């Protein structure tokens, strides 16, 4: 009788990313938390918390690590925004960069839109300044300490996560033309063409990236905005006909802003004001407040119909009005007036879908992270190159892929978001934060820090996740796991699998042009949530050395990420 074993057909050098069986994540509980789209980045934030840093330090450490671990969605050349709860109040940070001084309308004469690849849509990177602003104003560690995990991942290398590996492949296919060789030198492998994408599990070292991160940390950004990087970018841009100059970087300023909010059934949703699209989520909730959707089931098609129509109306206003606030032709607060929201709600017909001329929502690539600590600090932090790796332009010797956020400008004369010099474009990325609606004699309290990344899916994700948690008491993980819908152009709406067959049929009977997806995907957003579970732990009332707050967190299964804590 033979005892020999059949040879294995598995290739132990290749990581299979197939998940043929349904899986379900549990919510994560703790007193110090990080949730984001990459597990190693989450561990970077947790490492900082364990070393004594606060939630703000952890957020910046995670954000910096994500530029290394998930460059298919963000990078050093990104912009970022943050909502920070600390000291009993909420603070908003807008670190989006302006257009170059040479980015005039004449530059795009004869074009239908601003190109995504190459220097056409490159705007000033705001991300490094945002990291520094957050740490210097509300952190308790130095930039050198906060940057250490990201520098280590970049210099020593890391294995590509499955979702990131797939993103590498998709983006590199799109960038075969119209970009510069520095992009492939940095992100591709040494295949026959020199333009092959690394695979999930491949070891990736970003040595130039590590050097740039270290220079930013050691000089508090001066080397980036007024030193060697600025000079390299200036020379490269001039060589390839770009508009951006070192002087544009030197002029960059991040702004601390007062978040805008809307009260919704006892909760208050906070968003960064324009030039971000957070207003879209606020308008949609303001319209929804006129309908009793809480009396309906969460996946009832008539409930979904109302939410979809409210979102289309919100997108209509966003497409028309949102821009750099210096150029808007209305006061953003006017879009949240009760009489205006009432008039918008009256446009919804519960018996049929309508085309509100809300434009064509675009896709995008983004990372979002949330953090919380045992001192009650909480952060929602979002960072993006706009589309994938951004413009595809990597400044040689720096590892910095420049964002293409300028492609969000329009070319229509007279539009507030028309391309122009020294101007912030319409921005898709939006962090989210929820507090209680203040009552007489009671302070405003934090409820949760959250967000759903992904281009124009973001306000749609904010609405869906928030409604599920508020109206139907779904926990952080369940609200993220739930199937989602996504408004597209005209009457089109995309739906993930997971709804009853009757739901798809009912929406179609209402006139929605439903496109059914076979599987859940990142195109429907990748969310993160940390919610306050208990803010006054009774067993710790007489123990000032113990934390007095606990959290429950979830991380979207549509990405590689996870929620971690201790």
PDB file of C-alpha atoms in Angstrom, residues 226-449:
ATOM      1  CA  UNK A 226       9.956  75.664   1.122  1.00  0.00           C
ATOM      2  CA  UNK A 227      12.939  73.357   0.745  1.00  0.00           C
ATOM      3  CA  UNK A 228      14.285  70.556  -1.393  1.00  0.00           C
ATOM      4  CA  UNK A 229      10.944  69.006  -2.355  1.00  0.00           C
ATOM      5  CA  UNK A 230       9.493  72.339  -3.445  1.00  0.00           C
ATOM      6  CA  UNK A 231      12.555  72.967  -5.634  1.00  0.00           C
ATOM      7  CA  UNK A 232      12.368  69.484  -7.198  1.00  0.00           C
ATOM      8  CA  UNK A 233       8.661  69.881  -7.930  1.00  0.00           C
ATOM      9  CA  UNK A 234       9.199  73.317  -9.455  1.00  0.00           C
ATOM     10  CA  UNK A 235      11.897  72.015 -11.825  1.00  0.00           C
ATOM     11  CA  UNK A 236       9.912  68.922 -12.835  1.00  0.00           C
ATOM     12  CA  UNK A 237       6.724  70.899 -13.451  1.00  0.00           C
ATOM     13  CA  UNK A 238       8.550  73.397 -15.651  1.00  0.00           C
ATOM     14  CA  UNK A 239      10.175  70.587 -17.640  1.00  0.00           C
ATOM     15  CA  UNK A 240       6.835  68.921 -18.416  1.00  0.00           C
ATOM     16  CA  UNK A 241       4.673  72.005 -18.905  1.00  0.00           C
ATOM     17  CA  UNK A 242       2.925  71.974 -15.529  1.00  0.00           C
ATOM     18  CA  UNK A 243       1.450  75.047 -13.869  1.00  0.00           C
ATOM     19  CA  UNK A 244       2.505  74.369 -10.284  1.00  0.00           C
ATOM     20  CA  UNK A 245       5.584  76.106  -8.842  1.00  0.00           C
ATOM     21  CA  UNK A 246       7.519  76.037  -5.609  1.00  0.00           C
ATOM     22  CA  UNK A 247       5.951  79.394  -4.734  1.00  0.00           C
ATOM     23  CA  UNK A 248       2.513  77.723  -4.735  1.00  0.00           C
ATOM     24  CA  UNK A 249       3.697  75.335  -2.030  1.00  0.00           C
ATOM     25  CA  UNK A 250       5.228  78.151  -0.025  1.00  0.00           C
ATOM     26  CA  UNK A 251       1.869  79.992  -0.023  1.00  0.00           C
ATOM     27  CA  UNK A 252      -0.115  77.003   1.257  1.00  0.00           C
ATOM     28  CA  UNK A 253      -2.042  77.484   4.497  1.00  0.00           C
ATOM     29  CA  UNK A 254      -4.302  75.047   6.309  1.00  0.00           C
ATOM     30  CA  UNK A 255      -7.442  76.489   7.887  1.00  0.00           C
ATOM     31  CA  UNK A 256      -9.146  75.705  11.168  1.00  0.00           C
ATOM     32  CA  UNK A 257     -12.835  76.047  10.367  1.00  0.00           C
ATOM     33  CA  UNK A 258     -16.138  75.954  12.223  1.00  0.00           C
ATOM     34  CA  UNK A 259     -17.961  72.771  11.177  1.00  0.00           C
ATOM     35  CA  UNK A 260     -21.486  73.050   9.789  1.00  0.00           C
ATOM     36  CA  UNK A 261     -24.182  70.839  11.249  1.00  0.00           C
ATOM     37  CA  UNK A 262     -27.790  69.764  11.105  1.00  0.00           C
ATOM     38  CA  UNK A 263     -29.896  68.338  13.927  1.00  0.00           C
ATOM     39  CA  UNK A 264     -31.555  65.054  13.108  1.00  0.00           C
ATOM     40  CA  UNK A 265     -33.816  63.311  15.653  1.00  0.00           C
ATOM     41  CA  UNK A 266     -31.595  64.015  18.667  1.00  0.00           C
ATOM     42  CA  UNK A 267     -28.286  63.615  16.854  1.00  0.00           C
ATOM     43  CA  UNK A 268     -26.229  66.407  15.320  1.00  0.00           C
ATOM     44  CA  UNK A 269     -24.204  65.613  12.203  1.00  0.00           C
ATOM     45  CA  UNK A 270     -21.097  67.792  11.763  1.00  0.00           C
ATOM     46  CA  UNK A 271     -19.380  68.286   8.406  1.00  0.00           C
ATOM     47  CA  UNK A 272     -16.539  70.447   7.070  1.00  0.00           C
ATOM     48  CA  UNK A 273     -18.023  73.477   5.231  1.00  0.00           C
ATOM     49  CA  UNK A 274     -17.324  74.152   1.531  1.00  0.00           C
ATOM     50  CA  UNK A 275     -15.128  73.638  -0.432  1.00  0.00           C
ATOM     51  CA  UNK A 276     -15.934  70.110   0.820  1.00  0.00           C
ATOM     52  CA  UNK A 277     -19.136  68.290  -0.147  1.00  0.00           C
ATOM     53  CA  UNK A 278     -20.204  67.606   3.445  1.00  0.00           C
ATOM     54  CA  UNK A 279     -23.082  70.011   2.811  1.00  0.00           C
ATOM     55  CA  UNK A 280     -24.577  67.304   0.586  1.00  0.00           C
ATOM     56  CA  UNK A 281     -25.099  64.949   3.529  1.00  0.00           C
ATOM     57  CA  UNK A 282     -26.526  67.775   5.649  1.00  0.00           C
ATOM     58  CA  UNK A 283     -29.033  68.797   2.968  1.00  0.00           C
ATOM     59  CA  UNK A 284     -30.123  65.188   2.428  1.00  0.00           C
ATOM     60  CA  UNK A 285     -30.757  64.661   6.156  1.00  0.00           C
ATOM     61  CA  UNK A 286     -32.574  68.001   6.371  1.00  0.00           C
ATOM     62  CA  UNK A 287     -34.921  66.778   3.636  1.00  0.00           C
ATOM     63  CA  UNK A 288     -35.290  63.313   5.200  1.00  0.00           C
ATOM     64  CA  UNK A 289     -36.307  64.883   8.495  1.00  0.00           C
ATOM     65  CA  UNK A 290     -39.677  65.676   6.861  1.00  0.00           C
ATOM     66  CA  UNK A 291     -40.455  61.953   6.446  1.00  0.00           C
ATOM     67  CA  UNK A 292     -41.149  59.348   9.125  1.00  0.00           C
ATOM     68  CA  UNK A 293     -38.710  56.736   7.855  1.00  0.00           C
ATOM     69  CA  UNK A 294     -38.107  55.453  11.405  1.00  0.00           C
ATOM     70  CA  UNK A 295     -41.565  53.837  11.294  1.00  0.00           C
ATOM     71  CA  UNK A 296     -40.481  51.772   8.289  1.00  0.00           C
ATOM     72  CA  UNK A 297     -38.115  48.816   8.064  1.00  0.00           C
ATOM     73  CA  UNK A 298     -34.498  49.716   7.147  1.00  0.00           C
ATOM     74  CA  UNK A 299     -34.560  47.789   3.852  1.00  0.00           C
ATOM     75  CA  UNK A 300     -38.156  48.632   2.913  1.00  0.00           C
ATOM     76  CA  UNK A 301     -37.995  49.756  -0.751  1.00  0.00           C
ATOM     77  CA  UNK A 302     -40.338  52.679  -0.062  1.00  0.00           C
ATOM     78  CA  UNK A 303     -37.955  53.803   2.689  1.00  0.00           C
ATOM     79  CA  UNK A 304     -35.011  53.482   0.305  1.00  0.00           C
ATOM     80  CA  UNK A 305     -36.926  55.415  -2.358  1.00  0.00           C
ATOM     81  CA  UNK A 306     -37.315  58.443  -0.070  1.00  0.00           C
ATOM     82  CA  UNK A 307     -33.617  58.357   0.871  1.00  0.00           C
ATOM     83  CA  UNK A 308     -32.528  58.060  -2.768  1.00  0.00           C
ATOM     84  CA  UNK A 309     -34.704  60.987  -3.868  1.00  0.00           C
ATOM     85  CA  UNK A 310     -33.457  63.152  -0.974  1.00  0.00           C
ATOM     86  CA  UNK A 311     -29.866  62.410  -1.952  1.00  0.00           C
ATOM     87  CA  UNK A 312     -30.480  63.324  -5.595  1.00  0.00           C
ATOM     88  CA  UNK A 313     -31.891  66.687  -4.518  1.00  0.00           C
ATOM     89  CA  UNK A 314     -28.873  67.253  -2.281  1.00  0.00           C
ATOM     90  CA  UNK A 315     -26.509  66.469  -5.145  1.00  0.00           C
ATOM     91  CA  UNK A 316     -28.382  68.943  -7.327  1.00  0.00           C
ATOM     92  CA  UNK A 317     -27.596  71.745  -4.877  1.00  0.00           C
ATOM     93  CA  UNK A 318     -24.022  70.567  -4.386  1.00  0.00           C
ATOM     94  CA  UNK A 319     -23.351  70.504  -8.130  1.00  0.00           C
ATOM     95  CA  UNK A 320     -24.679  74.028  -8.526  1.00  0.00           C
ATOM     96  CA  UNK A 321     -23.345  75.820  -5.458  1.00  0.00           C
ATOM     97  CA  UNK A 322     -20.394  74.142  -3.690  1.00  0.00           C
ATOM     98  CA  UNK A 323     -17.005  75.724  -4.384  1.00  0.00           C
ATOM     99  CA  UNK A 324     -14.258  77.625  -2.632  1.00  0.00           C
ATOM    100  CA  UNK A 325     -16.403  79.705  -0.227  1.00  0.00           C
ATOM    101  CA  UNK A 326     -14.741  82.922  -1.452  1.00  0.00           C
ATOM    102  CA  UNK A 327     -16.363  82.313  -4.834  1.00  0.00           C
ATOM    103  CA  UNK A 328     -19.764  80.893  -3.852  1.00  0.00           C
ATOM    104  CA  UNK A 329     -22.715  83.042  -4.932  1.00  0.00           C
ATOM    105  CA  UNK A 330     -24.813  82.117  -1.875  1.00  0.00           C
ATOM    106  CA  UNK A 331     -24.236  81.758   1.856  1.00  0.00           C
ATOM    107  CA  UNK A 332     -23.835  77.990   2.500  1.00  0.00           C
ATOM    108  CA  UNK A 333     -26.101  78.325   5.546  1.00  0.00           C
ATOM    109  CA  UNK A 334     -28.978  79.276   3.220  1.00  0.00           C
ATOM    110  CA  UNK A 335     -29.044  75.699   1.939  1.00  0.00           C
ATOM    111  CA  UNK A 336     -29.911  74.518   5.464  1.00  0.00           C
ATOM    112  CA  UNK A 337     -32.723  76.981   6.166  1.00  0.00           C
ATOM    113  CA  UNK A 338     -35.894  75.256   7.307  1.00  0.00           C
ATOM    114  CA  UNK A 339     -38.083  76.872   4.641  1.00  0.00           C
ATOM    115  CA  UNK A 340     -35.650  75.890   1.903  1.00  0.00           C
ATOM    116  CA  UNK A 341     -35.395  72.272   3.065  1.00  0.00           C
ATOM    117  CA  UNK A 342     -39.180  72.107   3.322  1.00  0.00           C
ATOM    118  CA  UNK A 343     -39.515  73.298  -0.269  1.00  0.00           C
ATOM    119  CA  UNK A 344     -37.025  70.661  -1.435  1.00  0.00           C
ATOM    120  CA  UNK A 345     -38.823  67.897   0.465  1.00  0.00           C
ATOM    121  CA  UNK A 346     -42.097  68.802  -1.265  1.00  0.00           C
ATOM    122  CA  UNK A 347     -40.486  67.920  -4.603  1.00  0.00           C
ATOM    123  CA  UNK A 348     -40.265  64.238  -3.650  1.00  0.00           C
ATOM    124  CA  UNK A 349     -43.044  62.091  -5.112  1.00  0.00           C
ATOM    125  CA  UNK A 350     -43.443  58.917  -3.051  1.00  0.00           C
ATOM    126  CA  UNK A 351     -45.003  57.162  -6.028  1.00  0.00           C
ATOM    127  CA  UNK A 352     -42.252  57.669  -8.626  1.00  0.00           C
ATOM    128  CA  UNK A 353     -38.563  58.326  -9.127  1.00  0.00           C
ATOM    129  CA  UNK A 354     -37.498  61.618 -10.683  1.00  0.00           C
ATOM    130  CA  UNK A 355     -34.466  63.030 -12.458  1.00  0.00           C
ATOM    131  CA  UNK A 356     -33.546  66.199 -10.548  1.00  0.00           C
ATOM    132  CA  UNK A 357     -30.700  67.023 -12.957  1.00  0.00           C
ATOM    133  CA  UNK A 358     -28.198  66.257 -10.216  1.00  0.00           C
ATOM    134  CA  UNK A 359     -25.289  65.627 -12.565  1.00  0.00           C
ATOM    135  CA  UNK A 360     -23.031  62.619 -12.915  1.00  0.00           C
ATOM    136  CA  UNK A 361     -21.384  61.534  -9.636  1.00  0.00           C
ATOM    137  CA  UNK A 362     -17.768  60.535 -10.230  1.00  0.00           C
ATOM    138  CA  UNK A 363     -15.657  57.853  -8.610  1.00  0.00           C
ATOM    139  CA  UNK A 364     -12.612  58.537  -6.466  1.00  0.00           C
ATOM    140  CA  UNK A 365      -9.966  56.902  -4.288  1.00  0.00           C
ATOM    141  CA  UNK A 366      -9.744  57.870  -0.635  1.00  0.00           C
ATOM    142  CA  UNK A 367      -8.707  56.636   2.815  1.00  0.00           C
ATOM    143  CA  UNK A 368     -10.529  57.378   6.033  1.00  0.00           C
ATOM    144  CA  UNK A 369      -9.573  56.669   9.622  1.00  0.00           C
ATOM    145  CA  UNK A 370     -11.150  57.165  13.004  1.00  0.00           C
ATOM    146  CA  UNK A 371      -9.466  57.189  16.403  1.00  0.00           C
ATOM    147  CA  UNK A 372     -10.514  57.580  20.047  1.00  0.00           C
ATOM    148  CA  UNK A 373      -8.659  57.485  23.351  1.00  0.00           C
ATOM    149  CA  UNK A 374      -9.441  56.887  27.008  1.00  0.00           C
ATOM    150  CA  UNK A 375      -9.322  60.646  27.673  1.00  0.00           C
ATOM    151  CA  UNK A 376     -12.360  61.199  25.445  1.00  0.00           C
ATOM    152  CA  UNK A 377     -10.538  62.617  22.412  1.00  0.00           C
ATOM    153  CA  UNK A 378     -12.001  61.451  19.088  1.00  0.00           C
ATOM    154  CA  UNK A 379     -10.930  62.092  15.480  1.00  0.00           C
ATOM    155  CA  UNK A 380     -12.380  61.588  12.012  1.00  0.00           C
ATOM    156  CA  UNK A 381      -9.590  62.040   9.468  1.00  0.00           C
ATOM    157  CA  UNK A 382      -9.780  61.673   5.673  1.00  0.00           C
ATOM    158  CA  UNK A 383      -7.073  61.895   3.019  1.00  0.00           C
ATOM    159  CA  UNK A 384      -7.085  61.485  -0.757  1.00  0.00           C
ATOM    160  CA  UNK A 385      -5.217  61.861  -4.042  1.00  0.00           C
ATOM    161  CA  UNK A 386      -8.696  62.077  -5.661  1.00  0.00           C
ATOM    162  CA  UNK A 387      -8.534  59.257  -8.276  1.00  0.00           C
ATOM    163  CA  UNK A 388      -6.369  56.349  -7.175  1.00  0.00           C
ATOM    164  CA  UNK A 389      -2.704  57.324  -7.196  1.00  0.00           C
ATOM    165  CA  UNK A 390      -3.722  60.795  -8.344  1.00  0.00           C
ATOM    166  CA  UNK A 391      -2.220  62.424 -11.421  1.00  0.00           C
ATOM    167  CA  UNK A 392       0.316  59.683 -12.066  1.00  0.00           C
ATOM    168  CA  UNK A 393       3.082  62.273 -11.732  1.00  0.00           C
ATOM    169  CA  UNK A 394       5.756  61.285  -9.209  1.00  0.00           C
ATOM    170  CA  UNK A 395       8.425  63.882  -8.548  1.00  0.00           C
ATOM    171  CA  UNK A 396      11.712  61.990  -9.146  1.00  0.00           C
ATOM    172  CA  UNK A 397      13.656  61.033  -6.052  1.00  0.00           C
ATOM    173  CA  UNK A 398      10.814  61.870  -3.647  1.00  0.00           C
ATOM    174  CA  UNK A 399       8.238  59.067  -3.921  1.00  0.00           C
ATOM    175  CA  UNK A 400       5.513  61.747  -3.945  1.00  0.00           C
ATOM    176  CA  UNK A 401       2.602  61.058  -6.307  1.00  0.00           C
ATOM    177  CA  UNK A 402       0.815  64.356  -6.920  1.00  0.00           C
ATOM    178  CA  UNK A 403      -2.942  64.567  -6.544  1.00  0.00           C
ATOM    179  CA  UNK A 404      -5.257  65.440  -9.463  1.00  0.00           C
ATOM    180  CA  UNK A 405      -7.819  67.303  -7.365  1.00  0.00           C
ATOM    181  CA  UNK A 406      -7.921  70.116  -9.916  1.00  0.00           C
ATOM    182  CA  UNK A 407      -9.978  67.807 -12.138  1.00  0.00           C
ATOM    183  CA  UNK A 408     -12.894  68.638  -9.814  1.00  0.00           C
ATOM    184  CA  UNK A 409     -12.993  72.176 -11.195  1.00  0.00           C
ATOM    185  CA  UNK A 410     -15.459  72.868 -14.014  1.00  0.00           C
ATOM    186  CA  UNK A 411     -14.805  74.899 -17.152  1.00  0.00           C
ATOM    187  CA  UNK A 412     -18.248  76.557 -17.346  1.00  0.00           C
ATOM    188  CA  UNK A 413     -17.951  80.324 -17.381  1.00  0.00           C
ATOM    189  CA  UNK A 414     -19.756  81.918 -14.449  1.00  0.00           C
ATOM    190  CA  UNK A 415     -19.867  78.773 -12.303  1.00  0.00           C
ATOM    191  CA  UNK A 416     -18.516  79.352  -8.768  1.00  0.00           C
ATOM    192  CA  UNK A 417     -16.363  76.232  -9.120  1.00  0.00           C
ATOM    193  CA  UNK A 418     -14.834  77.325 -12.421  1.00  0.00           C
ATOM    194  CA  UNK A 419     -11.106  76.698 -12.636  1.00  0.00           C
ATOM    195  CA  UNK A 420      -8.979  79.669 -11.667  1.00  0.00           C
ATOM    196  CA  UNK A 421      -5.731  80.589  -9.901  1.00  0.00           C
ATOM    197  CA  UNK A 422      -5.198  80.343  -6.120  1.00  0.00           C
ATOM    198  CA  UNK A 423      -8.565  78.661  -5.621  1.00  0.00           C
ATOM    199  CA  UNK A 424      -9.664  75.540  -3.776  1.00  0.00           C
ATOM    200  CA  UNK A 425     -11.677  73.118  -5.939  1.00  0.00           C
ATOM    201  CA  UNK A 426     -14.917  71.331  -5.029  1.00  0.00           C
ATOM    202  CA  UNK A 427     -13.745  68.560  -2.734  1.00  0.00           C
ATOM    203  CA  UNK A 428     -15.296  65.104  -2.429  1.00  0.00           C
ATOM    204  CA  UNK A 429     -13.602  63.966   0.786  1.00  0.00           C
ATOM    205  CA  UNK A 430     -15.601  64.479   3.968  1.00  0.00           C
ATOM    206  CA  UNK A 431     -14.934  63.318   7.540  1.00  0.00           C
ATOM    207  CA  UNK A 432     -18.052  62.841   9.643  1.00  0.00           C
ATOM    208  CA  UNK A 433     -18.752  63.376  13.332  1.00  0.00           C
ATOM    209  CA  UNK A 434     -21.952  63.013  15.355  1.00  0.00           C
ATOM    210  CA  UNK A 435     -22.772  64.587  18.695  1.00  0.00           C
ATOM    211  CA  UNK A 436     -25.969  64.857  20.680  1.00  0.00           C
ATOM    212  CA  UNK A 437     -28.270  67.760  19.905  1.00  0.00           C
ATOM    213  CA  UNK A 438     -27.717  70.043  22.920  1.00  0.00           C
ATOM    214  CA  UNK A 439     -30.617  70.374  25.347  1.00  0.00           C
ATOM    215  CA  UNK A 440     -31.140  73.224  27.828  1.00  0.00           C
ATOM    216  CA  UNK A 441     -28.773  72.796  30.734  1.00  0.00           C
ATOM    217  CA  UNK A 442     -27.003  69.828  29.151  1.00  0.00           C
ATOM    218  CA  UNK A 443     -23.695  69.899  27.276  1.00  0.00           C
ATOM    219  CA  UNK A 444     -23.218  68.619  23.759  1.00  0.00           C
ATOM    220  CA  UNK A 445     -21.675  65.137  23.962  1.00  0.00           C
ATOM    221  CA  UNK A 446     -19.809  63.081  21.347  1.00  0.00           C
ATOM    222  CA  UNK A 447     -21.722  60.149  19.861  1.00  0.00           C
ATOM    223  CA  UNK A 448     -19.451  58.839  17.130  1.00  0.00           C
ATOM    224  CA  UNK A 449     -16.628  59.567  14.734  1.00  0.00           C
TER     225      UNK A 449
END
